[in-house]
PDB file of C-alpha atoms in Angstrom:
ATOM      1  CA  UNK A   1     -15.729   9.218  10.290  1.00 47.00           C
ATOM      2  CA  UNK A   2     -13.903   6.377   8.650  1.00 56.00           C
ATOM      3  CA  UNK A   3     -10.758   7.125   6.193  1.00 53.00           C
ATOM      4  CA  UNK A   4     -13.127   6.411   2.865  1.00 50.00           C
ATOM      5  CA  UNK A   5     -15.340   9.447   3.811  1.00 52.00           C
ATOM      6  CA  UNK A   6     -12.507  11.566   4.898  1.00 54.00           C
ATOM      7  CA  UNK A   7     -11.070  11.058   1.545  1.00 52.00           C
ATOM      8  CA  UNK A   8     -14.056  11.814  -0.461  1.00 49.00           C
ATOM      9  CA  UNK A   9     -15.427  14.680   1.599  1.00 53.00           C
ATOM     10  CA  UNK A  10     -13.919  17.738   0.324  1.00 48.00           C
ATOM     11  CA  UNK A  11     -15.200  19.939   2.740  1.00 54.00           C
ATOM     12  CA  UNK A  12     -13.993  17.406   5.879  1.00 51.00           C
ATOM     13  CA  UNK A  13     -11.305  18.515   8.069  1.00 53.00           C
ATOM     14  CA  UNK A  14      -9.649  16.709  10.829  1.00 52.00           C
ATOM     15  CA  UNK A  15      -9.834  17.623  14.425  1.00 51.00           C
ATOM     16  CA  UNK A  16      -6.096  18.371  13.988  1.00 50.00           C
ATOM     17  CA  UNK A  17      -6.547  20.791  10.972  1.00 53.00           C
ATOM     18  CA  UNK A  18      -9.365  22.492  12.812  1.00 51.00           C
ATOM     19  CA  UNK A  19      -7.387  23.140  15.599  1.00 49.00           C
ATOM     20  CA  UNK A  20      -4.502  24.432  13.656  1.00 50.00           C
ATOM     21  CA  UNK A  21      -6.868  27.040  11.921  1.00 50.00           C
ATOM     22  CA  UNK A  22      -8.117  28.343  15.199  1.00 50.00           C
ATOM     23  CA  UNK A  23      -4.431  28.694  16.230  1.00 48.00           C
ATOM     24  CA  UNK A  24      -3.259  29.994  13.066  1.00 46.00           C
ATOM     25  CA  UNK A  25      -2.321  33.725  14.612  1.00 46.00           C
ATOM     26  CA  UNK A  26      -0.155  31.858  17.051  1.00 45.00           C
ATOM     27  CA  UNK A  27       3.814  31.769  16.668  1.00 44.00           C
ATOM     28  CA  UNK A  28       5.294  30.115  13.495  1.00 49.00           C
ATOM     29  CA  UNK A  29       7.204  28.450  16.129  1.00 51.00           C
ATOM     30  CA  UNK A  30       4.608  26.577  17.524  1.00 48.00           C
ATOM     31  CA  UNK A  31       4.879  22.836  17.269  1.00 48.00           C
ATOM     32  CA  UNK A  32       2.983  21.609  14.311  1.00 51.00           C
ATOM     33  CA  UNK A  33       0.049  19.404  14.903  1.00 60.00           C
ATOM     34  CA  UNK A  34       0.526  15.336  14.013  1.00 75.00           C
ATOM     35  CA  UNK A  35      -1.627  13.979  11.477  1.00 80.00           C
ATOM     36  CA  UNK A  36      -3.473  10.555  12.144  1.00 90.00           C
ATOM     37  CA  UNK A  37      -1.669   7.550  10.685  1.00 91.00           C
ATOM     38  CA  UNK A  38      -4.076   6.807   8.028  1.00 92.00           C
ATOM     39  CA  UNK A  39      -4.151  10.196   6.844  1.00 94.00           C
ATOM     40  CA  UNK A  40      -0.304  10.333   6.894  1.00 95.00           C
ATOM     41  CA  UNK A  41      -0.261   7.030   4.901  1.00 96.00           C
ATOM     42  CA  UNK A  42      -2.682   8.268   2.419  1.00 94.00           C
ATOM     43  CA  UNK A  43      -0.826  11.395   1.683  1.00 95.00           C
ATOM     44  CA  UNK A  44       2.713  10.048   1.859  1.00 95.00           C
ATOM     45  CA  UNK A  45       1.710   7.047  -0.539  1.00 96.00           C
ATOM     46  CA  UNK A  46       0.236   9.182  -3.032  1.00 94.00           C
ATOM     47  CA  UNK A  47       3.006  11.540  -2.676  1.00 93.00           C
ATOM     48  CA  UNK A  48       5.473   8.614  -3.744  1.00 94.00           C
ATOM     49  CA  UNK A  49       3.059   7.910  -6.842  1.00 94.00           C
ATOM     50  CA  UNK A  50       1.051   4.990  -5.748  1.00 95.00           C
ATOM     51  CA  UNK A  51      -2.078   4.397  -7.008  1.00 95.00           C
ATOM     52  CA  UNK A  52      -4.869   4.341  -3.979  1.00 92.00           C
ATOM     53  CA  UNK A  53      -8.034   2.478  -4.390  1.00 97.00           C
ATOM     54  CA  UNK A  54     -10.066   2.405  -1.210  1.00 96.00           C
ATOM     55  CA  UNK A  55     -12.850  -0.058  -0.915  1.00 97.00           C
ATOM     56  CA  UNK A  56     -15.672  -0.842   1.834  1.00 97.00           C
ATOM     57  CA  UNK A  57     -16.367  -4.275   1.302  1.00 97.00           C
ATOM     58  CA  UNK A  58     -15.091  -7.524  -0.977  1.00 96.00           C
ATOM     59  CA  UNK A  59     -17.399  -6.944  -3.687  1.00 97.00           C
ATOM     60  CA  UNK A  60     -15.951  -3.286  -4.206  1.00 97.00           C
ATOM     61  CA  UNK A  61     -12.404  -4.986  -4.118  1.00 98.00           C
ATOM     62  CA  UNK A  62     -13.297  -7.484  -6.945  1.00 97.00           C
ATOM     63  CA  UNK A  63     -14.664  -4.603  -8.979  1.00 97.00           C
ATOM     64  CA  UNK A  64     -11.780  -2.654  -8.662  1.00 98.00           C
ATOM     65  CA  UNK A  65      -9.628  -5.361  -9.328  1.00 98.00           C
ATOM     66  CA  UNK A  66     -11.587  -6.067 -12.471  1.00 97.00           C
ATOM     67  CA  UNK A  67     -11.023  -2.482 -13.598  1.00 97.00           C
ATOM     68  CA  UNK A  68      -7.308  -2.770 -13.089  1.00 97.00           C
ATOM     69  CA  UNK A  69      -7.070  -5.581 -15.277  1.00 97.00           C
ATOM     70  CA  UNK A  70      -9.016  -4.083 -17.924  1.00 96.00           C
ATOM     71  CA  UNK A  71      -7.119  -1.003 -17.859  1.00 96.00           C
ATOM     72  CA  UNK A  72      -3.887  -2.663 -18.344  1.00 97.00           C
ATOM     73  CA  UNK A  73      -5.114  -5.556 -20.699  1.00 96.00           C
ATOM     74  CA  UNK A  74      -3.924  -7.943 -17.911  1.00 96.00           C
ATOM     75  CA  UNK A  75      -6.723 -10.701 -18.657  1.00 93.00           C
ATOM     76  CA  UNK A  76      -5.512 -14.306 -19.120  1.00 91.00           C
ATOM     77  CA  UNK A  77      -1.903 -13.480 -18.160  1.00 92.00           C
ATOM     78  CA  UNK A  78       0.572 -14.997 -15.985  1.00 94.00           C
ATOM     79  CA  UNK A  79       0.717 -13.747 -12.375  1.00 95.00           C
ATOM     80  CA  UNK A  80       3.460 -13.890  -9.866  1.00 95.00           C
ATOM     81  CA  UNK A  81       1.687 -14.618  -6.659  1.00 94.00           C
ATOM     82  CA  UNK A  82       2.346 -17.371  -3.710  1.00 91.00           C
ATOM     83  CA  UNK A  83      -0.409 -16.530  -1.431  1.00 93.00           C
ATOM     84  CA  UNK A  84      -2.856 -19.532  -1.961  1.00 92.00           C
ATOM     85  CA  UNK A  85      -5.652 -17.732   0.291  1.00 93.00           C
ATOM     86  CA  UNK A  86      -5.184 -14.597  -2.151  1.00 94.00           C
ATOM     87  CA  UNK A  87      -5.306 -16.652  -5.291  1.00 93.00           C
ATOM     88  CA  UNK A  88      -8.658 -18.528  -3.965  1.00 93.00           C
ATOM     89  CA  UNK A  89     -10.208 -15.030  -3.324  1.00 93.00           C
ATOM     90  CA  UNK A  90      -9.477 -13.936  -6.935  1.00 95.00           C
ATOM     91  CA  UNK A  91     -10.014 -17.121  -8.935  1.00 91.00           C
ATOM     92  CA  UNK A  92     -12.679 -15.768 -11.189  1.00 88.00           C
ATOM     93  CA  UNK A  93     -10.338 -13.688 -13.783  1.00 92.00           C
ATOM     94  CA  UNK A  94      -8.960 -16.075 -15.925  1.00 90.00           C
ATOM     95  CA  UNK A  95      -5.203 -15.334 -14.564  1.00 93.00           C
ATOM     96  CA  UNK A  96      -2.220 -17.969 -13.971  1.00 92.00           C
ATOM     97  CA  UNK A  97      -1.402 -17.682 -10.704  1.00 91.00           C
ATOM     98  CA  UNK A  98       2.199 -18.843  -9.544  1.00 80.00           C
ATOM     99  CA  UNK A  99       4.229 -17.748 -12.658  1.00 70.00           C
ATOM    100  CA  UNK A 100       7.289 -15.675 -11.846  1.00 70.00           C
ATOM    101  CA  UNK A 101       9.108 -15.787 -15.007  1.00 74.00           C
ATOM    102  CA  UNK A 102       7.232 -13.431 -17.481  1.00 88.00           C
ATOM    103  CA  UNK A 103       4.491 -12.365 -15.399  1.00 95.00           C
ATOM    104  CA  UNK A 104       2.442  -9.435 -16.226  1.00 95.00           C
ATOM    105  CA  UNK A 105       2.301  -8.227 -12.333  1.00 96.00           C
ATOM    106  CA  UNK A 106       3.065  -9.263  -8.864  1.00 96.00           C
ATOM    107  CA  UNK A 107       0.019  -9.833  -6.839  1.00 97.00           C
ATOM    108  CA  UNK A 108       0.197  -9.915  -3.037  1.00 97.00           C
ATOM    109  CA  UNK A 109      -0.909  -8.954   0.291  1.00 97.00           C
ATOM    110  CA  UNK A 110       1.879  -7.139   2.655  1.00 97.00           C
ATOM    111  CA  UNK A 111       3.205  -6.944   6.390  1.00 96.00           C
ATOM    112  CA  UNK A 112       2.302  -3.280   6.860  1.00 97.00           C
ATOM    113  CA  UNK A 113       1.600  -0.135   5.243  1.00 98.00           C
ATOM    114  CA  UNK A 114       3.932   2.442   6.971  1.00 97.00           C
ATOM    115  CA  UNK A 115       2.422   5.941   7.490  1.00 96.00           C
ATOM    116  CA  UNK A 116       5.293   8.186   8.272  1.00 95.00           C
ATOM    117  CA  UNK A 117       6.745   7.553   4.504  1.00 95.00           C
ATOM    118  CA  UNK A 118       4.170   6.084   2.494  1.00 96.00           C
ATOM    119  CA  UNK A 119       5.813   2.629   1.999  1.00 96.00           C
ATOM    120  CA  UNK A 120       4.601  -0.995   1.877  1.00 97.00           C
ATOM    121  CA  UNK A 121       6.560  -3.528   4.159  1.00 97.00           C
ATOM    122  CA  UNK A 122       7.109  -7.142   2.617  1.00 96.00           C
ATOM    123  CA  UNK A 123       9.079 -10.009   3.743  1.00 95.00           C
ATOM    124  CA  UNK A 124       9.360 -13.488   2.759  1.00 93.00           C
ATOM    125  CA  UNK A 125       6.061 -14.477   3.316  1.00 92.00           C
ATOM    126  CA  UNK A 126       5.201 -12.595   0.058  1.00 94.00           C
ATOM    127  CA  UNK A 127       8.146 -12.681  -2.099  1.00 93.00           C
ATOM    128  CA  UNK A 128      10.136 -15.454  -0.721  1.00 92.00           C
ATOM    129  CA  UNK A 129      13.846 -14.737  -1.370  1.00 92.00           C
ATOM    130  CA  UNK A 130      13.524 -12.480  -4.331  1.00 92.00           C
ATOM    131  CA  UNK A 131      14.813  -9.044  -4.789  1.00 92.00           C
ATOM    132  CA  UNK A 132      12.370  -6.244  -5.545  1.00 92.00           C
ATOM    133  CA  UNK A 133      14.473  -6.122  -8.808  1.00 91.00           C
ATOM    134  CA  UNK A 134      13.513  -9.706  -9.786  1.00 92.00           C
ATOM    135  CA  UNK A 135       9.991  -9.031  -9.217  1.00 93.00           C
ATOM    136  CA  UNK A 136       7.711  -7.869 -12.008  1.00 94.00           C
ATOM    137  CA  UNK A 137       7.618  -3.982 -12.842  1.00 94.00           C
ATOM    138  CA  UNK A 138       3.649  -3.908 -11.915  1.00 96.00           C
ATOM    139  CA  UNK A 139       2.415  -4.440  -8.484  1.00 97.00           C
ATOM    140  CA  UNK A 140      -0.889  -5.060  -7.132  1.00 98.00           C
ATOM    141  CA  UNK A 141      -1.206  -5.181  -3.327  1.00 98.00           C
ATOM    142  CA  UNK A 142      -4.140  -6.222  -1.299  1.00 98.00           C
ATOM    143  CA  UNK A 143      -4.144  -4.894   2.078  1.00 98.00           C
ATOM    144  CA  UNK A 144      -6.570  -3.719   4.816  1.00 97.00           C
ATOM    145  CA  UNK A 145      -6.742  -0.513   7.018  1.00 96.00           C
ATOM    146  CA  UNK A 146      -5.507  -2.537  10.083  1.00 96.00           C
ATOM    147  CA  UNK A 147      -2.222  -2.884   8.413  1.00 97.00           C
ATOM    148  CA  UNK A 148      -1.503   0.697   8.628  1.00 97.00           C
ATOM    149  CA  UNK A 149       1.508   1.402  11.116  1.00 97.00           C
ATOM    150  CA  UNK A 150       3.142   4.588  11.924  1.00 96.00           C
ATOM    151  CA  UNK A 151       6.684   3.654  11.402  1.00 96.00           C
ATOM    152  CA  UNK A 152       8.722   0.598   9.923  1.00 95.00           C
ATOM    153  CA  UNK A 153       9.951  -0.165  13.527  1.00 95.00           C
ATOM    154  CA  UNK A 154       6.254  -0.601  14.364  1.00 96.00           C
ATOM    155  CA  UNK A 155       5.757  -2.948  11.278  1.00 95.00           C
ATOM    156  CA  UNK A 156       8.924  -4.978  12.384  1.00 94.00           C
ATOM    157  CA  UNK A 157       7.652  -5.518  15.862  1.00 93.00           C
ATOM    158  CA  UNK A 158       4.277  -6.743  14.386  1.00 93.00           C
ATOM    159  CA  UNK A 159       6.130  -9.310  12.053  1.00 92.00           C
ATOM    160  CA  UNK A 160       8.040 -10.471  15.552  1.00 89.00           C
ATOM    161  CA  UNK A 161       5.014 -10.848  17.524  1.00 89.00           C
ATOM    162  CA  UNK A 162       2.964 -12.757  15.070  1.00 86.00           C
ATOM    163  CA  UNK A 163       5.908 -15.095  14.100  1.00 76.00           C
ATOM    164  CA  UNK A 164       6.311 -17.110  17.404  1.00 74.00           C
ATOM    165  CA  UNK A 165       8.027 -20.313  15.586  1.00 77.00           C
ATOM    166  CA  UNK A 166       9.429 -18.633  12.546  1.00 81.00           C
ATOM    167  CA  UNK A 167      10.536 -14.755  11.772  1.00 82.00           C
ATOM    168  CA  UNK A 168      10.307 -14.186   8.256  1.00 87.00           C
ATOM    169  CA  UNK A 169      13.746 -13.340   6.241  1.00 86.00           C
ATOM    170  CA  UNK A 170      13.986 -10.931   3.284  1.00 92.00           C
ATOM    171  CA  UNK A 171      12.189  -8.179   4.882  1.00 94.00           C
ATOM    172  CA  UNK A 172      12.077  -4.958   2.803  1.00 94.00           C
ATOM    173  CA  UNK A 173      10.166  -1.883   1.909  1.00 95.00           C
ATOM    174  CA  UNK A 174       9.011  -0.379  -1.292  1.00 94.00           C
ATOM    175  CA  UNK A 175       8.158   3.410  -1.709  1.00 91.00           C
ATOM    176  CA  UNK A 176       9.121   4.621  -5.173  1.00 86.00           C
ATOM    177  CA  UNK A 177       6.049   4.082  -7.346  1.00 87.00           C
ATOM    178  CA  UNK A 178       6.516   7.242  -9.504  1.00 71.00           C
ATOM    179  CA  UNK A 179       7.734   5.965 -12.792  1.00 58.00           C
ATOM    180  CA  UNK A 180       8.804   9.062 -14.643  1.00 57.00           C
ATOM    181  CA  UNK A 181      10.148  11.132 -11.945  1.00 50.00           C
ATOM    182  CA  UNK A 182      13.811  12.201 -11.954  1.00 50.00           C
ATOM    183  CA  UNK A 183      15.803  10.045  -9.630  1.00 46.00           C
ATOM    184  CA  UNK A 184      18.085  11.730  -7.049  1.00 44.00           C
ATOM    185  CA  UNK A 185      20.987  10.573  -5.162  1.00 36.00           C
ATOM    186  CA  UNK A 186      18.644   9.211  -2.197  1.00 38.00           C
ATOM    187  CA  UNK A 187      16.639   7.049  -4.773  1.00 41.00           C
ATOM    188  CA  UNK A 188      19.896   5.326  -6.410  1.00 40.00           C
ATOM    189  CA  UNK A 189      19.640   1.414  -5.793  1.00 45.00           C
ATOM    190  CA  UNK A 190      15.999   1.474  -5.037  1.00 56.00           C
ATOM    191  CA  UNK A 191      13.350  -0.357  -7.552  1.00 73.00           C
ATOM    192  CA  UNK A 192      10.727   1.628  -8.853  1.00 86.00           C
ATOM    193  CA  UNK A 193       7.443  -0.093  -9.319  1.00 92.00           C
ATOM    194  CA  UNK A 194       4.066   0.913 -10.773  1.00 95.00           C
ATOM    195  CA  UNK A 195       1.953  -0.032  -7.627  1.00 96.00           C
ATOM    196  CA  UNK A 196      -1.849  -0.260  -7.312  1.00 97.00           C
ATOM    197  CA  UNK A 197      -3.172  -0.545  -3.698  1.00 98.00           C
ATOM    198  CA  UNK A 198      -6.360  -2.061  -3.202  1.00 98.00           C
ATOM    199  CA  UNK A 199      -7.161  -1.005   0.432  1.00 97.00           C
ATOM    200  CA  UNK A 200      -9.998  -3.072   2.524  1.00 97.00           C
ATOM    201  CA  UNK A 201     -11.680  -1.269   5.228  1.00 96.00           C
ATOM    202  CA  UNK A 202     -11.706  -3.621   8.286  1.00 92.00           C
ATOM    203  CA  UNK A 203     -11.706  -1.176  11.429  1.00 82.00           C
TER     204      UNK A 203
END
């Protein structure tokens, strides 16, 4: 069953959940079953405060993007985006791509979606040499289900494997999307972003 159907089916239980139900009478010291990485990412990403929009095809992606623009009144605004392939796919919305100064939002792909902490892995391929605090407060990230990895280390290995002649610099993660939560000492120095994830099924 696809991620989309699992998320929308309130009666769905993963195989791991069913096994856990059957073994509920076992000792409390029994090791906890591991979730599949897509379910783990979805849970942790939402827990971090991210806005998650799952789509099965590009028509649904474009419709969801249009709804985001409408919700935030971002039509005819400057958008910071350095990915030409991305700007060509989303060129019908009267946006001024490439502007970084007073951009309404940052629009980008990513390197990976990290399951074990619900973070987004970015590099200079998406943000050049800018720090997260230098980017707009609002993010819209377009990615695919094949980008979901279990750990940051796995995401870094993919970057290295895909970069034969040039390894991207400025590799960073963002995982704080809940703008109104009270900060704890673990959050100091991190940049909170209002983030939408457009996730396209490609598996």
